Coordinates of C-alpha atoms and ligand atoms in Angstrom, one line a residue:
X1 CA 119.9 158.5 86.9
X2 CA 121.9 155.7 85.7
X3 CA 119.1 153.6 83.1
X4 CA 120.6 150.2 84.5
X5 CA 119.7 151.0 87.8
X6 CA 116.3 149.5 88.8
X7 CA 118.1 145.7 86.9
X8 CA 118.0 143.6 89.7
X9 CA 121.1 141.5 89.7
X10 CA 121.9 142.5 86.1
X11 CA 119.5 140.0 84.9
X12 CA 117.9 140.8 81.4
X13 CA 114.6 141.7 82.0
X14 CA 112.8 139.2 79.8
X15 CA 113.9 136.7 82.5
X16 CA 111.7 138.8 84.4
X17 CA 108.3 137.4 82.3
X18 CA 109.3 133.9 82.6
X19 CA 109.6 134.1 86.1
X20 CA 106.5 136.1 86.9
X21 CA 104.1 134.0 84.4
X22 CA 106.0 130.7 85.8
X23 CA 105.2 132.2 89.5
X24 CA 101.4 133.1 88.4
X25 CA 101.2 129.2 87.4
X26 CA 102.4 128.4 91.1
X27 CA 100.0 130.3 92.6
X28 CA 97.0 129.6 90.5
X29 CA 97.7 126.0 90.8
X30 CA 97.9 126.6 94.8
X31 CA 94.4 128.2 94.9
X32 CA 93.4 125.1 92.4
X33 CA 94.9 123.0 95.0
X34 CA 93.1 124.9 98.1
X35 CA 89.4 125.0 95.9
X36 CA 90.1 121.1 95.7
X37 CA 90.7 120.3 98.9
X38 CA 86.7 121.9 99.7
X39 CA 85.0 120.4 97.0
X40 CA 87.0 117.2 95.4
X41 CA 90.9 116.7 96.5
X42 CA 91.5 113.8 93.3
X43 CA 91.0 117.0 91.0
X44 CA 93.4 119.7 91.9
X45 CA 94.8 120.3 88.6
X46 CA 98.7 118.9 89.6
X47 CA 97.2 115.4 90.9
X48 CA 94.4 114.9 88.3
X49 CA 97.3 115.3 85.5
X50 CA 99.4 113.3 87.9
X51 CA 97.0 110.5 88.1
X52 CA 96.3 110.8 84.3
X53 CA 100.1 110.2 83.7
X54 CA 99.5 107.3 86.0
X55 CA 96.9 105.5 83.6
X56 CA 98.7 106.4 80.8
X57 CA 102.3 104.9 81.6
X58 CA 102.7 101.6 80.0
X59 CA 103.4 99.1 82.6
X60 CA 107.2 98.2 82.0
X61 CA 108.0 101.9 83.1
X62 CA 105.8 102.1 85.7
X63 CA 107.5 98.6 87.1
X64 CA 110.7 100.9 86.4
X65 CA 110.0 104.1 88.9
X66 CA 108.7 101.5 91.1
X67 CA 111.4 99.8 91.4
X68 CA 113.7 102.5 91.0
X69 CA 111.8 104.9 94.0
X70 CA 109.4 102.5 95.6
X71 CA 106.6 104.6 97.6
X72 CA 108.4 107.6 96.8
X73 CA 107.4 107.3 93.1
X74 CA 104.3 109.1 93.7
X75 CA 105.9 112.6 95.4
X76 CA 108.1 112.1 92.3
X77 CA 105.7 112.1 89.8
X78 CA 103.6 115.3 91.2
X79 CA 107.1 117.3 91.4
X80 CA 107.9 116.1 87.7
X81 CA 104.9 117.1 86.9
X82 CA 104.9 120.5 88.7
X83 CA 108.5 121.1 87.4
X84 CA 107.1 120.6 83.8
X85 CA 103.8 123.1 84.1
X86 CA 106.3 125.9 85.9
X87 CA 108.8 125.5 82.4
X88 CA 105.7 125.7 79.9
X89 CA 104.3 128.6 82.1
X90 CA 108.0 130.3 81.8
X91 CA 108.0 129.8 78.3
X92 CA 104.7 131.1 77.5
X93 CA 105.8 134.1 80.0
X94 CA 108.7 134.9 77.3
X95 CA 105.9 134.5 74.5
X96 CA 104.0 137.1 76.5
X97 CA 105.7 139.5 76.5
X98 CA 106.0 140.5 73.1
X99 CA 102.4 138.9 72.6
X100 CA 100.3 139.3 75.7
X101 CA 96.9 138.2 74.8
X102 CA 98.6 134.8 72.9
X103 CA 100.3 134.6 75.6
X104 CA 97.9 134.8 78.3
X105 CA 95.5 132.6 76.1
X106 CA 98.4 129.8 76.0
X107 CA 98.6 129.7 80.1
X108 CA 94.8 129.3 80.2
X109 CA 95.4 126.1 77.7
X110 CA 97.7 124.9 80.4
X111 CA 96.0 125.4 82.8
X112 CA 92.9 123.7 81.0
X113 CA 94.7 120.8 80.0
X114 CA 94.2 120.0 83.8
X115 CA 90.3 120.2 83.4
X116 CA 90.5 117.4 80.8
X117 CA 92.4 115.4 83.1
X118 CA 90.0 115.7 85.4
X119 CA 87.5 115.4 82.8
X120 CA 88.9 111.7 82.1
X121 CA 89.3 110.8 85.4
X122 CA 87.0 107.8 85.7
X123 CA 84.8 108.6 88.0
X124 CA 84.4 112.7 87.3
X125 CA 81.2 114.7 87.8
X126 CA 80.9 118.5 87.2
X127 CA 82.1 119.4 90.8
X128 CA 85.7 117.9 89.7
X129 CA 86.0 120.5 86.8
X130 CA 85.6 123.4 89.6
X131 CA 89.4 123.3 90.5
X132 CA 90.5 123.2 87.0
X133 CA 88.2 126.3 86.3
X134 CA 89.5 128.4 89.0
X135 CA 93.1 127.8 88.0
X136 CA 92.9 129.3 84.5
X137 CA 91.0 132.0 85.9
X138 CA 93.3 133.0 88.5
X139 CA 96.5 131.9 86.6
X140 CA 95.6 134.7 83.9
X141 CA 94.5 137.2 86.0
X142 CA 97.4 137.2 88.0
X143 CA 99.5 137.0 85.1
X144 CA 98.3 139.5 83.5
X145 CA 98.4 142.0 86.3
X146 CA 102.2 140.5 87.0
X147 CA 102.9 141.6 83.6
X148 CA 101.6 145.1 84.0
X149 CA 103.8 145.6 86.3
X150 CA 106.7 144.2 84.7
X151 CA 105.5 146.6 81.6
X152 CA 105.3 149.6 83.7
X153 CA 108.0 149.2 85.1
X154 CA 109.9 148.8 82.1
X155 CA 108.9 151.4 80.5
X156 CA 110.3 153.8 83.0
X157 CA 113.6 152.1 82.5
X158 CA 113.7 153.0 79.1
X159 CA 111.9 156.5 79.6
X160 CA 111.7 157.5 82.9
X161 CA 108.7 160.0 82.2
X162 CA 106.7 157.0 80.7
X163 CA 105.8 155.2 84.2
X164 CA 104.2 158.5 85.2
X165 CA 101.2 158.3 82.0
X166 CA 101.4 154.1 82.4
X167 CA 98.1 154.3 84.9
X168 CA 96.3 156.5 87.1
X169 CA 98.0 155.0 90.4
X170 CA 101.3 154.5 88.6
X171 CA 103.3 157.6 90.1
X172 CA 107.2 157.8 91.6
X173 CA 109.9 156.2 90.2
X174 CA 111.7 153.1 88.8
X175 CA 112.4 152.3 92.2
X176 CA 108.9 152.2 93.4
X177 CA 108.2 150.0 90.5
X178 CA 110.6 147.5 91.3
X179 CA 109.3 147.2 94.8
X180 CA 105.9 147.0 93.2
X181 CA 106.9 143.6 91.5
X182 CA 109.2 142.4 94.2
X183 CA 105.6 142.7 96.3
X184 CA 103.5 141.4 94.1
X185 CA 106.1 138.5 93.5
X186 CA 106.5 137.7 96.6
X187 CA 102.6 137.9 97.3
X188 CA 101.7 135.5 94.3
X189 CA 104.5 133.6 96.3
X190 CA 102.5 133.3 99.5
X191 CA 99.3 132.2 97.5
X192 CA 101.1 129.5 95.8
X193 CA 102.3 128.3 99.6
X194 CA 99.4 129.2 101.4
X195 CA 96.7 126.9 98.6
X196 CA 99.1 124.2 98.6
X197 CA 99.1 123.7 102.6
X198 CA 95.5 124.9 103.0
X199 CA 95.1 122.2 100.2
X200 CA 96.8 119.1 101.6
X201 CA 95.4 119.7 105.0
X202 CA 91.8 119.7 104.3
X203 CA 92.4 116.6 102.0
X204 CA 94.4 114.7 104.7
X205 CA 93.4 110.9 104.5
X206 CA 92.3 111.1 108.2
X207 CA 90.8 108.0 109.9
X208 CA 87.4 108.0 109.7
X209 CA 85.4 109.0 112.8
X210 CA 82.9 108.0 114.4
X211 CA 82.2 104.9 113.2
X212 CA 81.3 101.5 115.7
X213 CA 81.8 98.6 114.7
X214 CA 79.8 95.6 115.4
X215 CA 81.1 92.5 117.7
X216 CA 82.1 89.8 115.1
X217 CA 79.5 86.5 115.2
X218 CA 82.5 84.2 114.8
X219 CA 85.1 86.6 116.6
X220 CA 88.4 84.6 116.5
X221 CA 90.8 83.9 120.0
X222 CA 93.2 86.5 120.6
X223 CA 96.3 86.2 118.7
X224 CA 99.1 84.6 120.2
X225 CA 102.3 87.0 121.0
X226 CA 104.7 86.7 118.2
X227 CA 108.7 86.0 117.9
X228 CA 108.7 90.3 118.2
X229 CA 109.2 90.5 121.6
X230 CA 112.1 87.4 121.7
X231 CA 114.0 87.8 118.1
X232 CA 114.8 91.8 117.9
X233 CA 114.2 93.3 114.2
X234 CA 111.4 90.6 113.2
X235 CA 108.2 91.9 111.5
X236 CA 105.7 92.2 114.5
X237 CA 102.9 89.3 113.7
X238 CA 100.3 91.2 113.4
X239 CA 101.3 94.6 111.2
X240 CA 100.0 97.9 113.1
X241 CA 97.6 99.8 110.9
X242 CA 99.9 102.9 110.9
X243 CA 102.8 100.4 109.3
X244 CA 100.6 98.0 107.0
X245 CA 102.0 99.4 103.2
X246 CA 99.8 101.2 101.3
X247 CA 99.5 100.7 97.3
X248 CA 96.8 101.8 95.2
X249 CA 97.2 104.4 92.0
X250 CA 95.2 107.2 94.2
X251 CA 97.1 110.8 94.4
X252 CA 94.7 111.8 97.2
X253 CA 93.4 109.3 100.0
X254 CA 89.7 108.5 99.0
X255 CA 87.7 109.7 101.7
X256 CA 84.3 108.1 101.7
X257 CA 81.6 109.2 103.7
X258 CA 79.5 106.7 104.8
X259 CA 76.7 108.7 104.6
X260 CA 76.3 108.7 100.8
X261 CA 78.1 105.4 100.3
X262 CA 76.7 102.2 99.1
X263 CA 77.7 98.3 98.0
X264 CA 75.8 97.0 94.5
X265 CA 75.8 93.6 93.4
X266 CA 74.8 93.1 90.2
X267 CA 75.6 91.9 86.8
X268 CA 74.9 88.4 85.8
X269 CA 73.1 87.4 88.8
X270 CA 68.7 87.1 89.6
X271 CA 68.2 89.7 92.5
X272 CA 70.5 92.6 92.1
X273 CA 71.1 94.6 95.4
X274 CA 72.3 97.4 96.9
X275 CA 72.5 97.9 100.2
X276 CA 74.1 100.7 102.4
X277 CA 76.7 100.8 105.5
X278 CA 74.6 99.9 108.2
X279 CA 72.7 97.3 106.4
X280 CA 76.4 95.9 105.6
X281 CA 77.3 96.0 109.3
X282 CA 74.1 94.4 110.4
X283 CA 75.2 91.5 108.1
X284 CA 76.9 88.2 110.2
X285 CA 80.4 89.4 110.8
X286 CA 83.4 87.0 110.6
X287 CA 87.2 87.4 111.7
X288 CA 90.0 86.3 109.6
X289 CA 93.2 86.7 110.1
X290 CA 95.1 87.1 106.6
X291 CA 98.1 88.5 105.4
X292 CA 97.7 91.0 102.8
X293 CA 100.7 90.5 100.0
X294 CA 101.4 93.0 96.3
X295 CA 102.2 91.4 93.2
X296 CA 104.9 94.4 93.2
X297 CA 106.8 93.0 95.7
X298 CA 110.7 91.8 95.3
X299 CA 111.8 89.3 96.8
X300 CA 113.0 90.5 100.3
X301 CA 110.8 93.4 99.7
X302 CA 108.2 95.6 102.1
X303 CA 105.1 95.6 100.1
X304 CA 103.2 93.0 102.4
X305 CA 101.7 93.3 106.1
X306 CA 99.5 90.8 108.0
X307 CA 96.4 91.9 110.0
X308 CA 92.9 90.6 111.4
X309 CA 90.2 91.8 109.1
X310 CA 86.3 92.1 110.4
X311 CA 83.5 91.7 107.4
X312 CA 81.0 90.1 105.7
X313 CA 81.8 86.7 103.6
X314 CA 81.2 87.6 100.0
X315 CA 80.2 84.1 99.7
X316 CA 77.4 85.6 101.8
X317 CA 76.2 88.3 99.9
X318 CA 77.1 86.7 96.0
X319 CA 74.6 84.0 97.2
X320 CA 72.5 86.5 98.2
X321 CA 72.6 88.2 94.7
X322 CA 72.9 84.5 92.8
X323 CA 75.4 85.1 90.7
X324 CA 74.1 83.2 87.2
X325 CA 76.1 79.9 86.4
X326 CA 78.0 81.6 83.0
X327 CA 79.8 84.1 85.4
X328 CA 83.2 83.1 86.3
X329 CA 84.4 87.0 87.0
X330 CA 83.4 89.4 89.7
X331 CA 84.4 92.7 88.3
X332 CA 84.8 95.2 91.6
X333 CA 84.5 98.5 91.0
X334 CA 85.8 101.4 93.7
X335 CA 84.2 105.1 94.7
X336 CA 87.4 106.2 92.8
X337 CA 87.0 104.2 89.6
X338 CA 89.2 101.3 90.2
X339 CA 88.5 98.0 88.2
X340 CA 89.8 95.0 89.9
X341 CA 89.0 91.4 88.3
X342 CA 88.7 87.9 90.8
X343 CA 87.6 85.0 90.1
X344 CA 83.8 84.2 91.4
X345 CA 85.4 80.9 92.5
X346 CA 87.7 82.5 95.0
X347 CA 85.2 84.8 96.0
X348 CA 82.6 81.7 96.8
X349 CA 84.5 79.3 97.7
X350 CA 85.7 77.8 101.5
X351 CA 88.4 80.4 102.1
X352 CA 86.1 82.5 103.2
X353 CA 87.0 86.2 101.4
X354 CA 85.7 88.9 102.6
X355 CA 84.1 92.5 102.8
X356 CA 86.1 94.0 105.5
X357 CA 84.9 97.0 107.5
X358 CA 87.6 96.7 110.1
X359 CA 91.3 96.2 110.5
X360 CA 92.9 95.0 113.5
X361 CA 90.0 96.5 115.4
X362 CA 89.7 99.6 114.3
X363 CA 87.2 100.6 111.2
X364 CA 89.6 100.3 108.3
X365 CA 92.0 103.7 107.9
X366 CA 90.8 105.6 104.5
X367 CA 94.3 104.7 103.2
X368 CA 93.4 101.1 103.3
X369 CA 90.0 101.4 101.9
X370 CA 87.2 103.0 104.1
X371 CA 84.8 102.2 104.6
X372 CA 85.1 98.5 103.2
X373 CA 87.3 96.8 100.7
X374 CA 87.5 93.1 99.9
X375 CA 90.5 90.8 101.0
X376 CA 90.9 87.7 99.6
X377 CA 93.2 85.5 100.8
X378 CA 95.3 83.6 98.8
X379 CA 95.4 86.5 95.9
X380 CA 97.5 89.7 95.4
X381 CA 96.1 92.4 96.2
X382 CA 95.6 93.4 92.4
X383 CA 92.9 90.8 91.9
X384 CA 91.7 90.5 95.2
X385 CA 91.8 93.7 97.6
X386 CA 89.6 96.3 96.0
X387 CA 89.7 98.5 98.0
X388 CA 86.9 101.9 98.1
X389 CA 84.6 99.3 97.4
X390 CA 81.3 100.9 96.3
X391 CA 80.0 97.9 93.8
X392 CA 80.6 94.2 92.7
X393 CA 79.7 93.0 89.0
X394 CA 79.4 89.7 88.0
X395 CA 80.4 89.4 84.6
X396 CA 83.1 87.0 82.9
X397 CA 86.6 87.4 81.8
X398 CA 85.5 87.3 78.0
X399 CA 83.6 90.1 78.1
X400 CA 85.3 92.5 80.9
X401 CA 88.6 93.8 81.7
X402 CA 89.7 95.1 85.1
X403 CA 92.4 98.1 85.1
X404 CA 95.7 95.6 85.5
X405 CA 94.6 93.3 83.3
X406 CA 94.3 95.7 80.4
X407 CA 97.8 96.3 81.6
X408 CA 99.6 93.3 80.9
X409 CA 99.4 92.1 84.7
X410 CA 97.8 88.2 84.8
X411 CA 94.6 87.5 85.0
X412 CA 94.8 85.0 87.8
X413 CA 97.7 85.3 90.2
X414 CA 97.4 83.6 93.6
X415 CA 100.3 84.3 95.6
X416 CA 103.8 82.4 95.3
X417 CA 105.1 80.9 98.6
X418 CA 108.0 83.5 99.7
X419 CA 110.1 84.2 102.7
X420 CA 112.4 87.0 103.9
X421 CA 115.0 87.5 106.1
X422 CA 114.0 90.4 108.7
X423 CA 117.1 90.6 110.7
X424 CA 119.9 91.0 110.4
X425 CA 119.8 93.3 107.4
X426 CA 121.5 93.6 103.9
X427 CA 125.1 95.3 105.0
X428 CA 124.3 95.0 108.5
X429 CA 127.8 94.7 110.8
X430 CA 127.5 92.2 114.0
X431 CA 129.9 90.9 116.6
X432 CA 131.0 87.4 116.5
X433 CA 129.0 85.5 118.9
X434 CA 125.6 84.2 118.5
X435 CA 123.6 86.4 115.7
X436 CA 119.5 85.6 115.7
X437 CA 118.4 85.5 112.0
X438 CA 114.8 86.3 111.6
X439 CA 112.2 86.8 109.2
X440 CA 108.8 86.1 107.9
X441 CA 107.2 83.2 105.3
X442 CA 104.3 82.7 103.6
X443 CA 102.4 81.3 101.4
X444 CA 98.7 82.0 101.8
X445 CA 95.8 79.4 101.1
X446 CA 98.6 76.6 101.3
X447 CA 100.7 77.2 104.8
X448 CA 104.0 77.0 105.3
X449 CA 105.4 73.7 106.2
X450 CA 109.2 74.8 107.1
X451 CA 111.4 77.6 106.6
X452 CA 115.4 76.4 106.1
X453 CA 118.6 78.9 106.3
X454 CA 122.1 78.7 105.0
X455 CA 125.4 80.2 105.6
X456 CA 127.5 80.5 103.0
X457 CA 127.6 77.4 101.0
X458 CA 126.9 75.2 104.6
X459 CA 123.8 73.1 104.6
X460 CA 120.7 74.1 104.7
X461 CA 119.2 74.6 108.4
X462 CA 115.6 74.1 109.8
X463 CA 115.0 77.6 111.3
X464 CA 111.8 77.2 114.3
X465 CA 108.6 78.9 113.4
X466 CA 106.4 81.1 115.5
X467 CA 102.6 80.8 116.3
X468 CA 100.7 79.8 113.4
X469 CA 97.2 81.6 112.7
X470 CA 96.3 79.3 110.0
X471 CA 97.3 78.9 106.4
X472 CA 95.8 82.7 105.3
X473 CA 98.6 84.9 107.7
X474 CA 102.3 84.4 107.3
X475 CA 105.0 82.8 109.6
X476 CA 107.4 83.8 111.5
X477 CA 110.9 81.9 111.9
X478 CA 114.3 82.6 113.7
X479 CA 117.4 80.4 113.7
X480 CA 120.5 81.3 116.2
X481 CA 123.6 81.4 114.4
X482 CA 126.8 81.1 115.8
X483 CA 128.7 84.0 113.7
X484 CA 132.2 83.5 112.8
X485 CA 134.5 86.7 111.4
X486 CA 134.0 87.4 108.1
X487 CA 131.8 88.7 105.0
X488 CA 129.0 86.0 104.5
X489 CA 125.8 85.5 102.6
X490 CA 122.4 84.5 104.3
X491 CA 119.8 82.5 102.6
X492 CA 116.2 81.4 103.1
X493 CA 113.8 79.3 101.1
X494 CA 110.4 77.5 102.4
X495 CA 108.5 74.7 101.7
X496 CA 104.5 75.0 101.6
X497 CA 102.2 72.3 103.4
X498 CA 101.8 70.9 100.1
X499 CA 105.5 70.0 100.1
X500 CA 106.6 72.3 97.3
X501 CA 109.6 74.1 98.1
X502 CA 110.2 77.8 96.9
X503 CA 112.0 78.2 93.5
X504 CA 115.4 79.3 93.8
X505 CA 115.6 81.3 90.6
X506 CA 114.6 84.9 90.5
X507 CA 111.9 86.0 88.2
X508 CA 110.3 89.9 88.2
X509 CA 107.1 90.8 90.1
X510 CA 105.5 91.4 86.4
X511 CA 103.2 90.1 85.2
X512 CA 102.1 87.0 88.6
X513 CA 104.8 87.6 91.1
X514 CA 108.6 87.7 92.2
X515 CA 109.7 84.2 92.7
X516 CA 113.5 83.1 94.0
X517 CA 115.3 82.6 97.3
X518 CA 116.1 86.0 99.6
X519 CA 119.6 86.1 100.2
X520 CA 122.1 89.2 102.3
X521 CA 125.3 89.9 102.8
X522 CA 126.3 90.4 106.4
X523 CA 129.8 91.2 108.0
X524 CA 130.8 89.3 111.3
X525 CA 133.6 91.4 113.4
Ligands
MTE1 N1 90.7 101.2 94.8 C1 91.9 100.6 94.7 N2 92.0 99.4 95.4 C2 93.2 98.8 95.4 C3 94.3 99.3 94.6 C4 94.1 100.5 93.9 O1 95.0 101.0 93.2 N3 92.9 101.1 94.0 N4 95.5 98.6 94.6 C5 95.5 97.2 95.0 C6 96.8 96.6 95.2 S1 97.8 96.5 93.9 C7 97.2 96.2 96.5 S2 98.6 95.3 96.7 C8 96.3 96.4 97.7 C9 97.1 97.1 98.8 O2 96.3 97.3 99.9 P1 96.8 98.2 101.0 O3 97.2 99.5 100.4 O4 95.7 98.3 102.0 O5 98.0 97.5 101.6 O6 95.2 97.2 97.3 C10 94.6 96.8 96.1 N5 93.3 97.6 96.1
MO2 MO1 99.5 95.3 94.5

């Protein structure tokens, strides 16, 4: 019998042990994954490295990816991150098989790396470490059967009579042994598929259920129909839940049950509180309408979304607490470990900011912060939007720092009046004829006053606004344009009620915002 037989595709075999220990690695992450999704989703061993990675990227770079891939940075960063374990585990799989128990001790270091990122995760507790645990477990008794295999069979390739004396079941020849590892291969394969789906599914941010929310004292009239239904391609006023963009640094939706979930106040105020989710609800409710704007944003960009928020004022329940005159910071903290710094000013003042339990009538979606998160108008969402929200500390800037801000990000950053043009979009071809440019302004806690748009270098024209739902929620504003053949460039700008009109020059979201005008190319036919 010919020795090179039972060498699938002529590969050396050592490939073989890269493969198999790499494959092990798949699979023992995907029951890591699976044992996650029962006990804590955040600490399957990919997504607490992932979110690890996360903290640990200084901010230019982090501005770079998301710039570079948006919302996809995320799916990104877990595949980088999975492609990198499945090289270390092939090279410890080439280490192995000379050295098998240095090499099967190495794989369990990998795999435990993932426990002490779970470990550091802020907000860990001994369940978290569960995942990690059963991944080094299974990761080196699978490789180490894998490689038994791969030994057995190998040694019948050099001797054929070896296999027979290799182990009691081990009987037949090399060809029996190949199909031993092609099984076992392609069953390790089917773990590492099966734990990953099983994995995602049961940690699916799902809405929450069966939650009712109280009627609002001060419930607000029902929000005019916006320019959507007249100007085609306009942001719909009021952002659908299933739409509204979602940024946070969280691998796996949060999901909070309100069961075990409570709201602190405390700090530097005289009666510290807690109080749970139906003592929240049984608070006076108020409805705001406010639109909800990241830092992150570019000009022209998708990170913002406008809805009508249900909750308590936190002007209600930091009075309630009495926050202590020396405080000028309420430090919010989230179920997940989040820090987010805003002023106590904004938080007590007439704009009314809020604790919100619903979103556009619906108890908020875990992705946006079940079961309450605070909005504040008037402030990116980094200083202003906690959401998870499970406690509020007063404190003061001097002595606390909230995540961004140890990140470079300002300290106080209300939100630069900005306006984009909807429709047509960048590139977009039209007929000549009349051509409806549309779009959306804002500037929160100041209004917007008027929105202008020019053609080329023409003058600039007053566009018409839609309903207005107070200074908080943005605008929307169309202008019918009488398109002429050609390649030409679009520009808005817009004026606040103040009267200060929107900087023309660009500047980068980091560190308070993206300021400048939002100009397209469009070509006329
Ligand atoms: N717990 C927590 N809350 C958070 C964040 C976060 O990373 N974690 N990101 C903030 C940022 S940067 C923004 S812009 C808003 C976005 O809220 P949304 O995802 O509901 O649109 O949430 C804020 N609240
Ligand atoms: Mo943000």
């Amino acid at each position: 019998m010919p020795q090179r037989q039972t060498r699938p595709d002529g590969r050396p075999r050592r490939l073989w042990y890269a493969e198999g220990t790499a494959l092990a690695a798949a699979a023992a992450a995907g029951v890591g994954h699976l044992v996650a999704g029962l006990v804590s989703p955040e600490s399957s061993p990919v997504l607490a490295v992932g979110s690890t990675v996360i903290d640990a990227t200084p901010t230019p770079v982090k501005e770079w990816a998301v710039a570079q891939f948006g919302t996809a940075d995320k799916p990104i960063l877990i595949g980088s991150v999975a492609i990198g374990a499945l090289l270390l585990a092939g090279g410890i799989g080439l280490v192995a098989r000379t050295r098998r128990t240095l090499g099967l001790a190495l794989l369990g270091t990998l795999a435990f790396t993932s426990v002490g990122a779970a470990l550091l995760r802020p907000t860990s507790t001994a369940v978290d470490l569960i995942p990690g645990f059963a991944t080094a477990l299974f990761g080196v008794l699978a490789a180490g059967w894998f490689l038994g295999l791969l030994d057995q069979w190998g040694a019948r390739d050099r001797d054929p009579a070896a296999g027979a004396d290799a182990g009691a079941t081990a009987s037949g020849d090399g060809r029996s042994d190949r199909r031993r590892v092609l099984f076992a291969a392609a069953g390790l394969g089917a773990v590492a598929a099966t734990g990953s789906t099983l994995g995602k599914a049961l940690s699916r941010g799902a809405s929450p259920s069966g939650v009712t929310l109280p009627a609002a004292a001060e419930a607000l009239p029902t929000l005019p129909g916006g320019l959507e239904s007249t100007v085609r391609g306009i942001s719909a006023f009021r952002t659908p839940n299933a739409q509204f963009y979602r940024i946070d640094t969280a691998l796996v939706i949060p999901r909070v049950s309100t069961d075990g979930w409570s709201l602190t106040i405390d700090g530097d105020v005289e009666r510290p509180f807690t109080i749970t989710y139906d003592e929240l609800l049984a608070m006076p409710m108020v409805e705001r309408d406010i639109t909800l704007t990241c830092v992150s944003n570019e000009v022209g960009g998708p990170y913002i979304g406008a809805a009508r928020w249900l909750g308590v004022r936190t002007k209600d329940l930091l009075e309630r607490a009495g926050v202590r005159p020396g405080a000028d910071q309420i430090l919010s903290h989230s179920t997940e470990g989040m820090t987010i710094s805003t002023p106590v000013q904004a938080l007590t003042d007439d704009r009314e900011a809020l604790v919100a339990v619903g979103m556009n009538g619906e108890p908020l979606p875990n992705r946006h912060g079940f079961p309450a998160r605070l909005v504040t108008p008037g402030l990116y969402g980094f200083v202003g939007a906690t959401k998870w929200l499970t406690r509020m500390e007063a404190t003061t800037y001097a002595a606390k720092r909230a995540y961004w801000t140890e990140r470079d990000w300002a300290t106080d950053a209300p939100i630069l009046t900005q306006s984009r043009i909807d429709t047509p979009r960048g590139l977009d071809r039209r007929d000549a004829g009349q051509v409806m440019i549309g779009g959306v302004a804002w500037a929160q806690q100041r209004g917007i006053a008027q929105v202008e748009v020019r053609v080329d270098d023409g003058p600039w024209q007053v566009a018409t606004l839609g309903p207005d739902a107070g200074i908080d929620y943005w605008r929307q504003w169309y202008l019918a344009w009488d398109a002429a053949p050609g390649r030409h460039s679009l520009s808005v700008r817009a004026t606040d009620l103040t009267g200060e009109l929107q900087p023309e020059g660009r500047t980068t979201p980091f560190p308070e915002g993206a300021r400048g005008w939002h100009t397209i190319v469009v070509t006329i036919d």
